[in-house]
Coordinates of C-alpha atoms in Angstrom, one line a residue:
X1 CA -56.5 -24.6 -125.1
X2 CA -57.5 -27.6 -122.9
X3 CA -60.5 -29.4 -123.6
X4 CA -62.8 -29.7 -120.8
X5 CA -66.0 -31.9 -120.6
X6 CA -68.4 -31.3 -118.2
X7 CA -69.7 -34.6 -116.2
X8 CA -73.8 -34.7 -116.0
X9 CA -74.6 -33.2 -112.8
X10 CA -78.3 -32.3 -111.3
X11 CA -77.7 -28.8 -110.1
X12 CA -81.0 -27.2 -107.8
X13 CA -82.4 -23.9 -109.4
X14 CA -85.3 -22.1 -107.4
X15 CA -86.9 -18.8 -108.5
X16 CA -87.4 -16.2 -105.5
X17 CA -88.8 -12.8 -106.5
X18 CA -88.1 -13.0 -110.2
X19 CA -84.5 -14.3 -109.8
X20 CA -82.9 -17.3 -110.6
X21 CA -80.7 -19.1 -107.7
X22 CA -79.0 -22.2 -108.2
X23 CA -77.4 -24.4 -105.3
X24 CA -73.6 -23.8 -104.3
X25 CA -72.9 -27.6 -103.1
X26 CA -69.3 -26.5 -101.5
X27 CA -70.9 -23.3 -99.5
X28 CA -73.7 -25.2 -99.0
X29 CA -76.0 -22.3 -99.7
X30 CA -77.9 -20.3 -102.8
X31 CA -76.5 -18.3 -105.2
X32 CA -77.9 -15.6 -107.2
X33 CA -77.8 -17.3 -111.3
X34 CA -75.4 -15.6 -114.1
X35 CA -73.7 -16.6 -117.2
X36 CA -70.3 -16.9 -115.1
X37 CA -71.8 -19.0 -112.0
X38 CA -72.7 -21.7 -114.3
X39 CA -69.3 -21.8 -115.5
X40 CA -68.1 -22.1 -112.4
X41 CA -70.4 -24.9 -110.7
X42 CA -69.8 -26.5 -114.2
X43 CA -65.9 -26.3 -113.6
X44 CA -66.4 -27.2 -109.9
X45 CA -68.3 -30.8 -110.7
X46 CA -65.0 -31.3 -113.2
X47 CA -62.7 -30.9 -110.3
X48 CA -64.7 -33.1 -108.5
X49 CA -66.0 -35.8 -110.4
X50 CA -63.1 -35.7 -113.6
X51 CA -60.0 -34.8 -111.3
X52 CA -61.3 -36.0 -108.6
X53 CA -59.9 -33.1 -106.6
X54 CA -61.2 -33.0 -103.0
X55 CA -63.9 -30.8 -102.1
X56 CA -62.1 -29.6 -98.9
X57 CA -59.2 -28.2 -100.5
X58 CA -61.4 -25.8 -102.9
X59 CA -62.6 -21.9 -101.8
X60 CA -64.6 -20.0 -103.7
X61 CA -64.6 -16.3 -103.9
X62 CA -62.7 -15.5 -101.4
X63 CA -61.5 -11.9 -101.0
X64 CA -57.5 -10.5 -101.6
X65 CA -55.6 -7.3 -101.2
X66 CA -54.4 -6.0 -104.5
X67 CA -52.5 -2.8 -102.9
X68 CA -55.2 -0.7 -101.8
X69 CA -57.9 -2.4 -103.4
X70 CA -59.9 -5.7 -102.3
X71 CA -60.7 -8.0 -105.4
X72 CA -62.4 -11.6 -105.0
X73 CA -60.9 -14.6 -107.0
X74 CA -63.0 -17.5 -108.6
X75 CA -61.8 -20.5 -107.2
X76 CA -58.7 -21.2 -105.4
X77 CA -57.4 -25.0 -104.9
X78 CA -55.0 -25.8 -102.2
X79 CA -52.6 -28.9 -102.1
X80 CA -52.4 -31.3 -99.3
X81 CA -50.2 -28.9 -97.1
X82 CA -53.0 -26.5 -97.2
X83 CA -50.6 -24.1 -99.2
X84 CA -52.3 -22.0 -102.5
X85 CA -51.9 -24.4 -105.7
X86 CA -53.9 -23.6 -108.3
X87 CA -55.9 -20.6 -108.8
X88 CA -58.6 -20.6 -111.1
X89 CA -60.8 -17.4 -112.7
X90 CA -63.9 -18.1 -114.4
X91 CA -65.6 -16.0 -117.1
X92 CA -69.2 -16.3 -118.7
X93 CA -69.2 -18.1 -122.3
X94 CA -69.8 -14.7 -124.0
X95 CA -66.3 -13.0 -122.3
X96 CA -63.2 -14.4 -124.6
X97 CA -60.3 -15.7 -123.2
X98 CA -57.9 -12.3 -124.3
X99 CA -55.0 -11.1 -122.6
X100 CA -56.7 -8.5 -120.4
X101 CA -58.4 -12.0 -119.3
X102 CA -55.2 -13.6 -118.1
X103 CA -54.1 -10.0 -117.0
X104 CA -56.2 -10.4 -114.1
X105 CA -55.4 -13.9 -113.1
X106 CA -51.8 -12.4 -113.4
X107 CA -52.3 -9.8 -111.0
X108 CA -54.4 -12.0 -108.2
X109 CA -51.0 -14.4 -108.8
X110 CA -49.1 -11.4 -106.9
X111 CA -51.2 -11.6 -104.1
X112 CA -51.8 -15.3 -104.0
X113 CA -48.7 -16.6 -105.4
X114 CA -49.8 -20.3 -107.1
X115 CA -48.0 -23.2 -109.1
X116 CA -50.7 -23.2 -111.5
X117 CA -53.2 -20.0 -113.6
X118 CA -56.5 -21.7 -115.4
X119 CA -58.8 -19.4 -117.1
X120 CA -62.1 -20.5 -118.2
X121 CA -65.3 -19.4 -119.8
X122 CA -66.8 -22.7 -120.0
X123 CA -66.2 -23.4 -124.1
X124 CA -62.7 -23.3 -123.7
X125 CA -60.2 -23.6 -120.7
X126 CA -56.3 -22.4 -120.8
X127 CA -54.1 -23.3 -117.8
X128 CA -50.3 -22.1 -117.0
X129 CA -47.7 -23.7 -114.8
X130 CA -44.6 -22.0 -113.7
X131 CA -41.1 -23.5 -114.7
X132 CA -38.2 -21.7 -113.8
X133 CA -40.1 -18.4 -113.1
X134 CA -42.0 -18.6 -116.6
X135 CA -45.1 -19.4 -118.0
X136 CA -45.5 -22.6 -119.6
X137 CA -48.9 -23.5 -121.3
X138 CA -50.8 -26.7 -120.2
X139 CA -52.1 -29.4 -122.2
X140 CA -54.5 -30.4 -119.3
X141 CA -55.7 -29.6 -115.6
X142 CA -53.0 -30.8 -113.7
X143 CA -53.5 -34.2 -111.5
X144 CA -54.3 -33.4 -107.6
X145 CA -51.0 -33.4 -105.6
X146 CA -50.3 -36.3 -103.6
X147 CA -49.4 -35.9 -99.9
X148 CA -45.8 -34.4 -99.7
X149 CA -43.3 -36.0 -96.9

């Protein structure tokens, strides 16, 4: 596993009729509050502020073609060429991080091919890198890429 720690960050909440929303500071608007948001605005503010990756080159819940069917993924980093580098699925703290977890980071890796697979539910983080067409556990989040030639 790869330890993650969270930087302090001052996230907005507002309640509107009896439901939570809490500010999305990349879409720039409101989203409704659960278990797995917070671990992924938590994750977002460590790209950002820890890795220092660049807000720009992070989407977020963006929709793919699994065959027939149309799944969203988490978050999805690109690299300096605008090319898919890292994709990253987030789970709430009470989901474990089991095979049928990494199964479906696996599967949106057919459609969105990646160097890098990070699974999180906020307690504990596991990240895979491919080399020579394998997976290869990581010890940490990978540094952002520097500009290629």
């Amino acid at each position: 596993m790869i330890p993650i720690r969270y930087p302090p960050y001052d996230f907005k909440f507002k309640n509107e009729n009896e439901k939570k929303f809490i500010f999305d500071e990349l879409r720039k608007f409101w989203v409704t509050f659960t278990a797995e948001e917070w671990v992924r605005q938590n994750f977002i503010q460590y790209l950002l502020q820890v890795k220092l990756y660049p807000a720009a080159f992070i989407a977020i819940e963006k929709e793919i073609r699994l065959g027939e069917l149309k799944k969203r993924f988490d978050l999805l980093v690109y690299d300096r060429d605008h090319k898919p580098w890292m994709l990253i699925e987030c789970k709430e703290q009470a989901i474990s991080l089991e095979k049928k977890v990494l199964d479906q980071v696996l599967r949106y890796h057919i459609s969105v091919p990646v160097p890098y697979l990070v699974v999180t539910n906020g307690v504990f983080c596991a990240g895979f890198g491919k080399k020579e067409k394998k997976l290869v556990a990581l010890t940490e989040i990978p540094e952002f890429p520097v500009m290629s030639n």
